[in-house]
Coordinates of C-alpha atoms in Angstrom, one line a residue:
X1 CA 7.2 -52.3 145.2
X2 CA 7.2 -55.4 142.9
X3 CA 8.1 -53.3 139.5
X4 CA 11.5 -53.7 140.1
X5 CA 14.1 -56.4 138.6
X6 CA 14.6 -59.2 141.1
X7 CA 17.8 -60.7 142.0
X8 CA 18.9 -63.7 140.4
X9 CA 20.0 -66.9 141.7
X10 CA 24.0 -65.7 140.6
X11 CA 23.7 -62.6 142.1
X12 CA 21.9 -63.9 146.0
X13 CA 25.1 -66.5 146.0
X14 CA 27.4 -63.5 145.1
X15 CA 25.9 -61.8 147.9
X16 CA 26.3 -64.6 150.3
X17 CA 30.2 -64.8 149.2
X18 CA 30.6 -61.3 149.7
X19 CA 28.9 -60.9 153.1
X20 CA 30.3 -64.2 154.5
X21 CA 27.1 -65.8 155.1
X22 CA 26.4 -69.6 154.2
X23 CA 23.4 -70.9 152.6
X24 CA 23.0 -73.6 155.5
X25 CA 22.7 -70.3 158.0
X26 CA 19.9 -68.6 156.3
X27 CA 16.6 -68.9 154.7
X28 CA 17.1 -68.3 151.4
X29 CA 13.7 -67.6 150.2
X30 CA 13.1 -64.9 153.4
X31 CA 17.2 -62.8 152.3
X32 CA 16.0 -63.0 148.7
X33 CA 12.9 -61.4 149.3
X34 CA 14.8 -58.7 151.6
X35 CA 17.2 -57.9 149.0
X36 CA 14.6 -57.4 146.3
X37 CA 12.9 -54.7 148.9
X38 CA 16.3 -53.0 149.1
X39 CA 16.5 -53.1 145.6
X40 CA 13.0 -51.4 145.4
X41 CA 14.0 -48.6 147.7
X42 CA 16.8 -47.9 145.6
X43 CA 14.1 -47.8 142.4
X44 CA 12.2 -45.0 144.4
X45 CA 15.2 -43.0 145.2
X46 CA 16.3 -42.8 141.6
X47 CA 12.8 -41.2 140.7
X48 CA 14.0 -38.1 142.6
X49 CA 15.7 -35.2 140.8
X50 CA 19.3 -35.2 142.2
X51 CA 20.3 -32.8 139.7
X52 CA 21.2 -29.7 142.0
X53 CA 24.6 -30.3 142.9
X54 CA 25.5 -31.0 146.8
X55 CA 28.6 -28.7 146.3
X56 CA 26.6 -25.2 146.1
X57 CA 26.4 -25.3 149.5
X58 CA 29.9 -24.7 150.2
X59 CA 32.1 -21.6 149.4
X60 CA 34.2 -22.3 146.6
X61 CA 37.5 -20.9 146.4
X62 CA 39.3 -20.2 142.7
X63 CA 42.7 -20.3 142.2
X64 CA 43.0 -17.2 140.5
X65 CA 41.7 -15.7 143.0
X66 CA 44.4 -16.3 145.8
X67 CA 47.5 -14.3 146.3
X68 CA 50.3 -14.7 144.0
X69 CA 53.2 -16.7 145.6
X70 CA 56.1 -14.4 145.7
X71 CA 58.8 -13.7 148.4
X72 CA 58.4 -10.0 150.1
X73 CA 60.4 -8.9 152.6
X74 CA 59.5 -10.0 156.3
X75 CA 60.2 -7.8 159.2
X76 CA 63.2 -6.5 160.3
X77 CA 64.9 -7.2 163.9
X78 CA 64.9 -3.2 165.0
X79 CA 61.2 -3.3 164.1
X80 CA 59.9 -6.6 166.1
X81 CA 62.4 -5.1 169.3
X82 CA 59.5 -1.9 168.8
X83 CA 56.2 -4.1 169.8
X84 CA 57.6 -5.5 173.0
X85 CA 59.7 -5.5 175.7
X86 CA 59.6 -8.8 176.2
X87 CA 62.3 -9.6 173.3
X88 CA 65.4 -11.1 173.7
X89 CA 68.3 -12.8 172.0
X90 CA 66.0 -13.3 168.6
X91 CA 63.0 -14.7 170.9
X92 CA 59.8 -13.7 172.3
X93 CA 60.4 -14.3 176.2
X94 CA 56.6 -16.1 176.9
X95 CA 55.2 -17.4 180.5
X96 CA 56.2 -20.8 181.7
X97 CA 53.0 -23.3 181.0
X98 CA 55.2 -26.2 181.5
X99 CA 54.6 -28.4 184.9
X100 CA 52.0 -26.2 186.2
X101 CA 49.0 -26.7 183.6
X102 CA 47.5 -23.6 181.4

């Protein structure tokens, strides 16, 4: 795993400044030799073919495809009064759920 490119000096203290962490609190040989084998994992990652894009797997939806945005007529009053009894004053009359729970 050592075919890598090691961390530099700049680039361990950058770490240390970005993760909070103070020289005094660590060994620096033992973090430096930890980074360079995260660095190496990332090396054999990269050898595999990530060419096949993660997005196939999901339906796609094209904007041509969708319904054109125009206003049609909605229903009229006589007609909604036709599917139920249960219509009054503009309003669907619906079961109290209020204070007793579903």
């Amino acid at each position: 795993m050592s075919t890598h490119k090691t961390i530099d000096e700049e680039t361990l203290n950058n770490l240390l400044y970005l993760s909070r962490l103070s020289p005094e609190s660590t060994n620096l040989e033992t973090l430096k030799k930890q980074v360079d084998e995260i660095v190496g994992y990332f090396d054999i990652l990269s050898k595999y073919d990530d060419s096949e894009n993660p997005y196939d797997a999901y339906p796609s939806t094209v904007a041509e495809n969708l319904r054109d945005d125009t206003v049609v007529p909605g229903l009229e009053i006589n007609d909604v009064k036709k599917v139920t009894e249960e219509f009054m004053d503009g309003y669907f009359q619906v079961p109290k759920v209020i204070g007793e729970g579903a």
